[in-house]
Amino acid sequence: MDSASPWETLSQLIAAKNSVELTAFIDTLSPQETARAISRLTEEEQHRLFALLSPEDAADVIEDIPEAQAADLVEDMPSAQAAAIMEELTSDHLVDVLGEMGEDASRAILAKMGRKDAEEARMLLEYAPDCAGGLMISEFLAYKTDHTIQDVLDDLQANRSKYADYHVQYFYVVDREGKLAGVLRMHDLLFPARETRLTQVMIPSPLSVSDKASLRALEEFFEEHHLFGVPVVDDGRRLVGVVLPEAIEEAVNKRKTKTFLRLSGIIGGEEFRTMPLLSRSGRRLSWLTMNIVLNIVAASVIALYQDTLAAAITLAVFLPMVSDMSGCSGNQAVAVSMRELSLGLVRPGELLWVMAKEVRVGIINGLVLGLLLGGVAFFWKGNPWLGIVVGGALAANTLVSVLLGGVLPLVLKRLKLDPALVSSPLLTTATDMCGFFFVLSFAAAVLPKLGGM
């Protein structure tokens, strides 16, 4: 068994129904190895694995695998089994996994969970996933203002097994209404007299963030304040959770991943090769079929100038170069606009300001690129008119693509569409269509000068 791969070993232990050795073996694996091994098991083996593990051990495995994959596994379990496992997850993992599920499945699981855990999960699910409320954990320790040091120590001793899994760096002090009043450090509990009230040693009016605070605001907070965590308060200043810096880092990485997947044409969330075949195929086809339609629109321009293209066949060499180079310029403008939108440096209504900034870049870059490509065309065929047609088309199309790339994300944002998803295919279609039009229309105007190349 030593020379076998982790998933082969898992498969053998599952077949033997040896839950003790199975749990011990999983404990030896890193989170990455666990996720990889689970993904290599058959669907039946995965179900049998979780049936053999205790809810606590199953929850540890769930936390090691991607949320989308975990959601698929939990959805296929009986509701009672799934609820027992979900109750063992930390609040942030619980909400992440439930958020990836279908509404019916998550509702069925919540119905089987304990009332307190279910109410807490429903409360957290009401928040957007990229705000403080959606990123916070609800496992924190808070004590009333009239408590003493002895009260805190007694509670810690009485609940030491429960609190062992908490991420405790600070203790919070709240008033009778649950409003945040102060914060205690570990140090503050060790040396004062046991009868000392918490209000005498706490740090009053501590830093906090609103439960509606955006991911960007949280990033800025932790860049400025190097804390182990920050309390989250609602509109009434009641303490509702704690945000950890690692949760912000993870959320930022998730956002980057989602943007990359969308730009790559993977729509509908993350895709793993362990997911159902038809689901994976459908996610990809939804993007690819849209691109077929848009490419047909762009290609229709060529059909209008068939005679010109037939008379100067050399133009076919330069058509993709003009559209591709212009597309690169447009994508640069898209990237800048999306970044400025995310940072709040530009608003969706500031189209004219963006166009004024981009037009100068478009003119300069268009002229430089047009002269370079036009020079190549001239030296290749020795015909200055070919250089003028090709260079002029690239210069004009670069200007158009830069302007479109700058304003498209703003327009799409204003229409409540996803700029990361829609900008790229629209820009590609526009630059292709305009590039073909400029090359072929310029060529048609000076066709006799091209000499039937």
CSV table of C-alpha atoms in Angstrom, one decimal:
chain,number,residue,atom,x,y,z
A,1,MET,CA,0.0,0.0,0.0
A,2,ASP,CA,3.0,2.3,0.6
A,3,SER,CA,3.9,2.4,-3.1
A,4,ALA,CA,0.3,3.1,-4.2
A,5,SER,CA,-1.0,6.5,-5.0
A,6,PRO,CA,-3.1,8.3,-2.4
A,7,TRP,CA,-6.4,7.7,-4.2
A,8,GLU,CA,-5.5,4.0,-4.7
A,9,THR,CA,-4.9,3.6,-1.0
A,10,LEU,CA,-8.1,5.5,-0.3
A,11,SER,CA,-10.0,3.2,-2.7
A,12,GLN,CA,-8.6,0.1,-0.9
A,13,LEU,CA,-9.5,1.4,2.5
A,14,ILE,CA,-13.0,2.3,1.4
A,15,ALA,CA,-13.5,-1.2,-0.1
A,16,ALA,CA,-12.3,-2.7,3.2
A,17,LYS,CA,-14.7,-0.4,5.1
A,18,ASN,CA,-11.9,0.3,7.5
A,19,SER,CA,-12.9,3.7,9.0
A,20,VAL,CA,-10.2,3.8,11.6
A,21,GLU,CA,-7.3,3.3,9.1
A,22,LEU,CA,-9.2,5.5,6.6
A,23,THR,CA,-9.3,8.4,9.0
A,24,ALA,CA,-5.7,8.0,10.0
A,25,PHE,CA,-4.5,7.9,6.4
A,26,ILE,CA,-6.4,11.1,5.4
A,27,ASP,CA,-4.8,12.8,8.4
A,28,THR,CA,-1.4,12.2,6.8
A,29,LEU,CA,-2.3,13.9,3.6
A,30,SER,CA,-1.9,17.6,2.9
A,31,PRO,CA,-5.0,19.6,1.9
A,32,GLN,CA,-3.8,19.6,-1.8
A,33,GLU,CA,-3.2,15.8,-1.7
A,34,THR,CA,-6.6,15.2,-0.1
A,35,ALA,CA,-8.4,17.3,-2.8
A,36,ARG,CA,-6.5,15.5,-5.5
A,37,ALA,CA,-7.2,12.0,-4.1
A,38,ILE,CA,-10.9,12.7,-3.6
A,39,SER,CA,-11.2,13.9,-7.2
A,40,ARG,CA,-9.7,10.6,-8.5
A,41,LEU,CA,-12.3,8.4,-6.7
A,42,THR,CA,-15.4,7.3,-8.5
A,43,GLU,CA,-18.7,8.9,-7.5
A,44,GLU,CA,-19.7,5.7,-5.6
A,45,GLU,CA,-16.4,5.6,-3.7
A,46,GLN,CA,-16.8,9.3,-2.7
A,47,HIS,CA,-20.3,8.5,-1.2
A,48,ARG,CA,-19.0,5.5,0.6
A,49,LEU,CA,-16.0,7.5,1.9
A,50,PHE,CA,-18.2,10.1,3.6
A,51,ALA,CA,-20.5,7.4,5.0
A,52,LEU,CA,-17.5,5.8,6.7
A,53,LEU,CA,-16.1,9.1,8.2
A,54,SER,CA,-17.5,10.7,11.3
A,55,PRO,CA,-19.2,14.1,10.7
A,56,GLU,CA,-16.1,15.9,12.2
A,57,ASP,CA,-13.6,14.1,10.0
A,58,ALA,CA,-15.9,14.5,7.0
A,59,ALA,CA,-16.1,18.2,7.7
A,60,ASP,CA,-12.2,18.4,7.7
A,61,VAL,CA,-12.2,16.8,4.2
A,62,ILE,CA,-14.9,19.2,3.0
A,63,GLU,CA,-12.7,22.1,4.1
A,64,ASP,CA,-9.8,20.8,2.1
A,65,ILE,CA,-11.5,20.6,-1.3
A,66,PRO,CA,-12.8,23.5,-3.5
A,67,GLU,CA,-16.3,24.8,-2.5
A,68,ALA,CA,-17.8,24.0,-5.9
A,69,GLN,CA,-16.7,20.4,-5.7
A,70,ALA,CA,-17.7,20.1,-2.0
A,71,ALA,CA,-21.2,21.5,-2.8
A,72,ASP,CA,-21.6,18.8,-5.5
A,73,LEU,CA,-20.6,16.0,-3.1
A,74,VAL,CA,-22.8,17.3,-0.2
A,75,GLU,CA,-25.8,17.8,-2.5
A,76,ASP,CA,-25.8,14.1,-3.4
A,77,MET,CA,-25.9,13.0,0.3
A,78,PRO,CA,-29.0,12.3,2.3
A,79,SER,CA,-30.1,15.6,4.0
A,80,ALA,CA,-29.6,14.3,7.5
A,81,GLN,CA,-26.0,13.1,6.7
A,82,ALA,CA,-25.2,16.4,5.0
A,83,ALA,CA,-26.6,18.5,7.8
A,84,ALA,CA,-24.5,16.6,10.4
A,85,ILE,CA,-21.4,17.3,8.4
A,86,MET,CA,-22.3,20.9,7.7
A,87,GLU,CA,-22.8,21.6,11.4
A,88,GLU,CA,-19.1,20.8,12.0
A,89,LEU,CA,-17.9,23.3,9.4
A,90,THR,CA,-16.7,26.7,10.5
A,91,SER,CA,-19.2,29.4,9.7
A,92,ASP,CA,-17.3,30.8,6.7
A,93,HIS,CA,-16.9,27.4,5.1
A,94,LEU,CA,-20.5,26.5,5.8
A,95,VAL,CA,-21.8,29.6,4.0
A,96,ASP,CA,-19.4,29.2,1.1
A,97,VAL,CA,-20.5,25.6,0.5
A,98,LEU,CA,-24.2,26.4,0.9
A,99,GLY,CA,-23.8,29.3,-1.5
A,100,GLU,CA,-22.6,27.0,-4.2
A,101,MET,CA,-25.6,24.7,-3.9
A,102,GLY,CA,-29.0,24.9,-5.5
A,103,GLU,CA,-31.6,26.6,-3.4
A,104,ASP,CA,-33.7,23.5,-2.9
A,105,ALA,CA,-30.7,21.5,-1.7
A,106,SER,CA,-29.4,24.2,0.7
A,107,ARG,CA,-33.0,24.6,2.1
A,108,ALA,CA,-33.3,20.9,2.7
A,109,ILE,CA,-30.0,20.7,4.6
A,110,LEU,CA,-30.8,23.8,6.7
A,111,ALA,CA,-34.1,22.2,7.7
A,112,LYS,CA,-32.2,19.2,9.1
A,113,MET,CA,-29.6,21.3,11.0
A,114,GLY,CA,-29.9,22.5,14.6
A,115,ARG,CA,-32.1,25.6,15.0
A,116,LYS,CA,-29.2,27.8,16.2
A,117,ASP,CA,-26.8,26.7,13.5
A,118,ALA,CA,-29.4,27.0,10.8
A,119,GLU,CA,-30.5,30.5,11.9
A,120,GLU,CA,-26.9,31.6,12.0
A,121,ALA,CA,-26.3,30.2,8.5
A,122,ARG,CA,-29.4,31.9,7.1
A,123,MET,CA,-28.3,35.2,8.6
A,124,LEU,CA,-24.8,34.9,7.0
A,125,LEU,CA,-26.3,33.8,3.6
A,126,GLU,CA,-28.2,37.1,3.4
A,127,TYR,CA,-24.9,39.0,2.9
A,128,ALA,CA,-23.2,39.4,-0.4
A,129,PRO,CA,-20.2,37.0,-0.5
A,130,ASP,CA,-17.7,39.9,-1.1
A,131,CYS,CA,-18.6,42.1,1.8
A,132,ALA,CA,-17.6,42.0,5.5
A,133,GLY,CA,-20.8,40.1,6.4
A,134,GLY,CA,-20.2,37.5,3.8
A,135,LEU,CA,-16.6,37.0,4.8
A,136,MET,CA,-16.8,37.1,8.6
A,137,ILE,CA,-16.8,34.2,11.0
A,138,SER,CA,-19.3,33.9,13.8
A,139,GLU,CA,-17.0,31.9,16.0
A,140,PHE,CA,-15.7,34.6,18.4
A,141,LEU,CA,-15.8,35.2,22.1
A,142,ALA,CA,-17.7,38.2,23.5
A,143,TYR,CA,-18.4,39.0,27.2
A,144,LYS,CA,-20.7,41.5,28.9
A,145,THR,CA,-19.4,44.8,30.3
A,146,ASP,CA,-20.4,43.7,33.9
A,147,HIS,CA,-18.3,40.5,33.7
A,148,THR,CA,-15.0,40.1,35.6
A,149,ILE,CA,-11.7,38.5,34.7
A,150,GLN,CA,-12.8,35.5,36.8
A,151,ASP,CA,-16.0,35.1,34.7
A,152,VAL,CA,-14.0,35.0,31.5
A,153,LEU,CA,-11.6,32.4,32.9
A,154,ASP,CA,-14.4,30.3,34.2
A,155,ASP,CA,-16.1,30.3,30.8
A,156,LEU,CA,-12.9,29.4,29.0
A,157,GLN,CA,-12.3,26.5,31.3
A,158,ALA,CA,-15.9,25.2,31.1
A,159,ASN,CA,-15.9,25.4,27.3
A,160,ARG,CA,-12.3,24.6,26.5
A,161,SER,CA,-13.1,21.7,24.1
A,162,LYS,CA,-15.5,23.9,22.1
A,163,TYR,CA,-13.3,27.0,22.0
A,164,ALA,CA,-10.3,24.9,21.0
A,165,ASP,CA,-11.4,25.2,17.3
A,166,TYR,CA,-12.0,28.9,17.5
A,167,HIS,CA,-9.6,31.4,16.0
A,168,VAL,CA,-9.1,33.4,19.2
A,169,GLN,CA,-6.7,36.3,19.2
A,170,TYR,CA,-8.9,38.9,20.9
A,171,PHE,CA,-11.8,38.8,23.3
A,172,TYR,CA,-14.6,41.3,22.7
A,173,VAL,CA,-16.7,43.2,25.3
A,174,VAL,CA,-20.3,44.1,24.5
A,175,ASP,CA,-23.1,45.9,26.4
A,176,ARG,CA,-26.5,44.4,27.3
A,177,GLU,CA,-27.8,45.1,23.8
A,178,GLY,CA,-24.8,43.4,22.1
A,179,LYS,CA,-23.2,46.6,21.0
A,180,LEU,CA,-19.4,46.6,20.8
A,181,ALA,CA,-17.8,48.3,23.7
A,182,GLY,CA,-14.2,47.2,23.8
A,183,VAL,CA,-11.6,44.6,23.1
A,184,LEU,CA,-9.4,42.5,25.3
A,185,ARG,CA,-6.0,41.0,24.4
A,186,MET,CA,-4.8,37.7,25.9
A,187,HIS,CA,-2.3,39.8,28.0
A,188,ASP,CA,-5.2,41.6,29.6
A,189,LEU,CA,-6.6,38.4,31.2
A,190,LEU,CA,-3.3,37.1,32.7
A,191,PHE,CA,-2.2,39.7,35.2
A,192,PRO,CA,-5.1,41.7,36.6
A,193,ALA,CA,-6.9,40.6,39.8
A,194,ARG,CA,-9.6,38.1,39.2
A,195,GLU,CA,-12.4,40.4,40.5
A,196,THR,CA,-11.4,43.2,38.0
A,197,ARG,CA,-14.2,44.2,35.7
A,198,LEU,CA,-13.6,43.9,32.0
A,199,THR,CA,-14.4,47.6,31.5
A,200,GLN,CA,-11.3,48.4,33.6
A,201,VAL,CA,-8.8,46.6,31.4
A,202,MET,CA,-10.5,46.6,27.9
A,203,ILE,CA,-9.5,48.9,25.1
A,204,PRO,CA,-12.6,51.0,24.7
A,205,SER,CA,-14.1,52.0,21.3
A,206,PRO,CA,-12.0,49.6,19.3
A,207,LEU,CA,-11.6,49.7,15.5
A,208,SER,CA,-14.4,47.9,13.7
A,209,VAL,CA,-15.9,47.7,10.2
A,210,SER,CA,-19.5,47.7,9.0
A,211,ASP,CA,-21.1,44.4,7.9
A,212,LYS,CA,-21.7,46.1,4.5
A,213,ALA,CA,-18.0,47.1,4.0
A,214,SER,CA,-16.8,46.1,0.5
A,215,LEU,CA,-13.9,43.8,-0.2
A,216,ARG,CA,-11.8,46.8,-1.4
A,217,ALA,CA,-12.5,48.7,1.9
A,218,LEU,CA,-11.4,45.6,3.9
A,219,GLU,CA,-8.2,45.3,1.8
A,220,GLU,CA,-7.4,49.0,2.6
A,221,PHE,CA,-8.3,48.4,6.3
A,222,PHE,CA,-5.8,45.6,6.7
A,223,GLU,CA,-3.2,47.4,4.7
A,224,GLU,CA,-3.4,50.3,7.2
A,225,HIS,CA,-4.0,48.3,10.4
A,226,HIS,CA,-1.9,45.1,10.8
A,227,LEU,CA,-4.4,43.3,13.1
A,228,PHE,CA,-5.2,39.5,13.5
A,229,GLY,CA,-8.8,40.3,12.9
A,230,VAL,CA,-11.4,43.1,13.0
A,231,PRO,CA,-14.9,43.0,14.6
A,232,VAL,CA,-17.8,43.5,12.3
A,233,VAL,CA,-20.8,45.5,13.5
A,234,ASP,CA,-24.3,46.0,12.0
A,235,ASP,CA,-26.1,49.4,11.6
A,236,GLY,CA,-26.9,49.4,15.3
A,237,ARG,CA,-23.3,48.8,16.3
A,238,ARG,CA,-24.1,45.3,17.5
A,239,LEU,CA,-21.2,42.8,17.2
A,240,VAL,CA,-22.1,40.2,14.5
A,241,GLY,CA,-18.8,38.6,13.5
A,242,VAL,CA,-15.0,38.9,13.0
A,243,VAL,CA,-13.2,39.2,9.7
A,244,LEU,CA,-9.7,37.7,9.5
A,245,PRO,CA,-7.0,39.0,7.1
A,246,GLU,CA,-6.6,35.5,5.5
A,247,ALA,CA,-10.3,35.6,4.6
A,248,ILE,CA,-9.7,38.8,2.7
A,249,GLU,CA,-6.6,37.4,0.9
A,250,GLU,CA,-8.7,34.3,-0.1
A,251,ALA,CA,-11.5,36.5,-1.3
A,252,VAL,CA,-9.2,38.6,-3.5
A,253,ASN,CA,-7.7,35.4,-5.0
A,254,LYS,CA,-11.2,34.1,-5.7
A,255,ARG,CA,-12.1,37.3,-7.4
A,256,LYS,CA,-9.0,37.2,-9.6
A,257,THR,CA,-9.7,33.5,-10.4
A,258,LYS,CA,-13.3,34.3,-11.4
A,259,THR,CA,-12.2,37.1,-13.6
A,260,PHE,CA,-9.7,34.9,-15.3
A,261,LEU,CA,-12.2,32.2,-15.9
A,262,ARG,CA,-14.7,34.6,-17.4
A,263,LEU,CA,-12.2,36.1,-19.7
A,264,SER,CA,-11.2,32.6,-20.7
A,265,GLY,CA,-14.8,31.7,-21.5
A,266,ILE,CA,-15.7,29.6,-18.5
A,267,ILE,CA,-19.1,30.8,-17.5
A,268,GLY,CA,-21.2,29.9,-14.4
A,269,GLY,CA,-18.5,29.5,-11.8
A,270,GLU,CA,-15.5,27.2,-11.4
A,271,GLU,CA,-15.1,24.1,-13.5
A,272,PHE,CA,-13.4,20.9,-12.4
A,273,ARG,CA,-13.0,17.8,-14.5
A,274,THR,CA,-14.7,15.8,-11.8
A,275,MET,CA,-18.0,17.7,-12.5
A,276,PRO,CA,-20.8,16.1,-14.7
A,277,LEU,CA,-19.9,16.0,-18.4
A,278,LEU,CA,-23.0,17.8,-19.6
A,279,SER,CA,-22.6,20.5,-17.1
A,280,ARG,CA,-19.0,21.2,-18.1
A,281,SER,CA,-19.9,21.1,-21.8
A,282,GLY,CA,-22.9,23.4,-21.3
A,283,ARG,CA,-20.8,26.0,-19.5
A,284,ARG,CA,-18.3,26.1,-22.3
A,285,LEU,CA,-20.8,26.1,-25.2
A,286,SER,CA,-22.7,29.1,-23.7
A,287,TRP,CA,-19.6,31.2,-24.5
A,288,LEU,CA,-18.6,29.5,-27.7
A,289,THR,CA,-22.0,29.7,-29.4
A,290,MET,CA,-22.2,33.4,-28.7
A,291,ASN,CA,-18.8,33.8,-30.3
A,292,ILE,CA,-19.9,32.0,-33.5
A,293,VAL,CA,-22.7,34.5,-33.9
A,294,LEU,CA,-20.4,37.4,-33.4
A,295,ASN,CA,-17.8,36.1,-35.8
A,296,ILE,CA,-20.4,35.6,-38.5
A,297,VAL,CA,-21.3,39.2,-38.1
A,298,ALA,CA,-17.7,40.2,-38.5
A,299,ALA,CA,-17.1,37.9,-41.5
A,300,SER,CA,-20.2,39.4,-43.2
A,301,VAL,CA,-18.1,42.5,-43.9
A,302,ILE,CA,-15.7,40.4,-46.1
A,303,ALA,CA,-18.7,39.1,-48.1
A,304,LEU,CA,-19.6,42.7,-49.0
A,305,TYR,CA,-16.1,43.2,-50.5
A,306,GLN,CA,-15.5,39.9,-52.3
A,307,ASP,CA,-14.7,41.6,-55.6
A,308,THR,CA,-12.1,43.9,-54.0
A,309,LEU,CA,-10.5,41.0,-52.1
A,310,ALA,CA,-10.4,38.9,-55.3
A,311,ALA,CA,-8.8,41.7,-57.2
A,312,ALA,CA,-6.0,42.3,-54.6
A,313,ILE,CA,-5.6,38.9,-52.9
A,314,THR,CA,-2.5,40.2,-51.0
A,315,LEU,CA,-4.9,42.0,-48.7
A,316,ALA,CA,-5.9,38.6,-47.2
A,317,VAL,CA,-2.5,38.4,-45.6
A,318,PHE,CA,-3.0,41.7,-43.8
A,319,LEU,CA,-6.7,41.4,-42.7
A,320,PRO,CA,-6.0,39.2,-39.6
A,321,MET,CA,-3.0,41.3,-38.7
A,322,VAL,CA,-5.0,44.6,-38.7
A,323,SER,CA,-7.8,43.1,-36.6
A,324,ASP,CA,-5.5,41.2,-34.1
A,325,MET,CA,-3.2,44.2,-33.5
A,326,SER,CA,-6.1,46.5,-33.0
A,327,GLY,CA,-7.7,44.0,-30.7
A,328,CYS,CA,-4.6,44.0,-28.5
A,329,SER,CA,-4.8,47.8,-28.2
A,330,GLY,CA,-8.5,47.6,-27.3
A,331,ASN,CA,-7.9,44.9,-24.7
A,332,GLN,CA,-5.3,47.2,-23.0
A,333,ALA,CA,-8.0,49.9,-22.7
A,334,VAL,CA,-10.5,47.4,-21.4
A,335,ALA,CA,-8.1,46.3,-18.7
A,336,VAL,CA,-7.4,49.9,-17.6
A,337,SER,CA,-11.1,50.7,-17.5
A,338,MET,CA,-12.0,47.6,-15.5
A,339,ARG,CA,-9.2,48.3,-13.0
A,340,GLU,CA,-10.3,51.9,-12.5
A,341,LEU,CA,-13.9,50.8,-12.1
A,342,SER,CA,-12.9,48.3,-9.4
A,343,LEU,CA,-10.9,51.0,-7.6
A,344,GLY,CA,-13.7,53.6,-7.9
A,345,LEU,CA,-11.4,55.9,-9.9
A,346,VAL,CA,-13.9,56.2,-12.7
A,347,ARG,CA,-17.7,55.9,-12.8
A,348,PRO,CA,-20.0,54.4,-15.5
A,349,GLY,CA,-21.3,57.8,-16.5
A,350,GLU,CA,-17.8,59.3,-17.3
A,351,LEU,CA,-17.7,58.2,-20.9
A,352,LEU,CA,-16.6,61.5,-22.4
A,353,TRP,CA,-13.7,61.8,-19.9
A,354,VAL,CA,-12.5,58.3,-20.7
A,355,MET,CA,-12.8,58.9,-24.4
A,356,ALA,CA,-10.8,62.2,-24.2
A,357,LYS,CA,-8.1,60.3,-22.3
A,358,GLU,CA,-8.0,57.4,-24.7
A,359,VAL,CA,-8.3,59.3,-28.1
A,360,ARG,CA,-4.7,60.7,-27.7
A,361,VAL,CA,-3.3,57.3,-26.9
A,362,GLY,CA,-5.2,55.8,-29.9
A,363,ILE,CA,-3.9,58.5,-32.3
A,364,ILE,CA,-0.2,58.1,-31.2
A,365,ASN,CA,-0.3,54.3,-31.1
A,366,GLY,CA,-2.3,54.1,-34.3
A,367,LEU,CA,0.2,56.2,-36.2
A,368,VAL,CA,3.2,54.3,-34.9
A,369,LEU,CA,1.7,50.9,-35.6
A,370,GLY,CA,0.3,52.0,-38.9
A,371,LEU,CA,3.7,53.3,-40.1
A,372,LEU,CA,5.4,50.0,-39.1
A,373,LEU,CA,2.9,47.7,-40.8
A,374,GLY,CA,2.5,50.0,-43.8
A,375,GLY,CA,6.3,50.0,-44.1
A,376,VAL,CA,6.4,46.2,-44.1
A,377,ALA,CA,3.7,46.1,-46.8
A,378,PHE,CA,5.5,48.6,-49.0
A,379,PHE,CA,8.9,46.9,-48.8
A,380,TRP,CA,7.3,43.5,-49.3
A,381,LYS,CA,5.5,44.4,-52.5
A,382,GLY,CA,7.1,47.7,-53.5
A,383,ASN,CA,3.8,49.4,-53.8
A,384,PRO,CA,3.3,52.5,-51.7
A,385,TRP,CA,-0.5,52.4,-52.1
A,386,LEU,CA,-0.6,49.0,-50.4
A,387,GLY,CA,1.4,50.5,-47.5
A,388,ILE,CA,-1.0,53.4,-47.3
A,389,VAL,CA,-4.1,51.1,-47.3
A,390,VAL,CA,-2.7,48.7,-44.7
A,391,GLY,CA,-1.1,51.3,-42.5
A,392,GLY,CA,-4.1,53.6,-42.7
A,393,ALA,CA,-6.5,50.8,-41.9
A,394,LEU,CA,-4.4,49.8,-38.8
A,395,ALA,CA,-4.2,53.4,-37.6
A,396,ALA,CA,-7.9,54.0,-37.9
A,397,ASN,CA,-8.8,50.6,-36.4
A,398,THR,CA,-6.4,51.2,-33.5
A,399,LEU,CA,-8.1,54.4,-32.7
A,400,VAL,CA,-11.6,52.9,-32.8
A,401,SER,CA,-10.6,49.8,-30.7
A,402,VAL,CA,-9.0,52.0,-28.0
A,403,LEU,CA,-12.0,54.2,-27.8
A,404,LEU,CA,-14.4,51.2,-27.7
A,405,GLY,CA,-12.1,49.3,-25.2
A,406,GLY,CA,-12.1,52.3,-22.9
A,407,VAL,CA,-15.9,52.9,-22.8
A,408,LEU,CA,-17.3,49.4,-23.2
A,409,PRO,CA,-16.8,48.4,-19.5
A,410,LEU,CA,-18.4,51.6,-18.4
A,411,VAL,CA,-21.4,51.1,-20.6
A,412,LEU,CA,-21.8,47.5,-19.6
A,413,LYS,CA,-21.5,48.4,-15.9
A,414,ARG,CA,-24.2,51.0,-16.3
A,415,LEU,CA,-26.5,48.3,-18.0
A,416,LYS,CA,-25.8,46.0,-15.0
A,417,LEU,CA,-23.9,43.5,-17.2
A,418,ASP,CA,-20.6,41.9,-16.3
A,419,PRO,CA,-17.8,43.9,-18.0
A,420,ALA,CA,-15.3,41.0,-17.6
A,421,LEU,CA,-17.6,38.6,-19.4
A,422,VAL,CA,-19.1,40.7,-22.2
A,423,SER,CA,-16.4,43.3,-23.1
A,424,SER,CA,-14.0,40.8,-24.8
A,425,PRO,CA,-16.4,39.2,-27.3
A,426,LEU,CA,-18.0,42.6,-28.2
A,427,LEU,CA,-14.6,44.2,-28.6
A,428,THR,CA,-13.3,41.3,-30.7
A,429,THR,CA,-16.3,41.5,-33.0
A,430,ALA,CA,-16.0,45.3,-33.4
A,431,THR,CA,-12.3,45.3,-34.1
A,432,ASP,CA,-12.6,42.5,-36.6
A,433,MET,CA,-15.6,44.1,-38.4
A,434,CYS,CA,-14.0,47.6,-38.4
A,435,GLY,CA,-10.6,46.3,-39.4
A,436,PHE,CA,-12.0,44.3,-42.4
A,437,PHE,CA,-14.1,47.4,-43.4
A,438,PHE,CA,-11.2,49.8,-43.2
A,439,VAL,CA,-8.8,47.6,-45.2
A,440,LEU,CA,-11.3,46.6,-47.9
A,441,SER,CA,-13.0,50.0,-48.2
A,442,PHE,CA,-9.6,51.8,-48.5
A,443,ALA,CA,-8.4,49.2,-51.0
A,444,ALA,CA,-11.6,49.6,-53.0
A,445,ALA,CA,-11.0,53.4,-53.2
A,446,VAL,CA,-7.5,52.9,-54.8
A,447,LEU,CA,-8.0,49.5,-56.4
A,448,PRO,CA,-6.4,50.5,-59.8
A,449,LYS,CA,-3.3,51.6,-57.9
A,450,LEU,CA,-2.9,48.3,-56.3
A,451,GLY,CA,-2.2,46.7,-59.6
A,452,GLY,CA,-4.1,43.4,-59.0
A,453,MET,CA,-1.8,42.1,-56.3
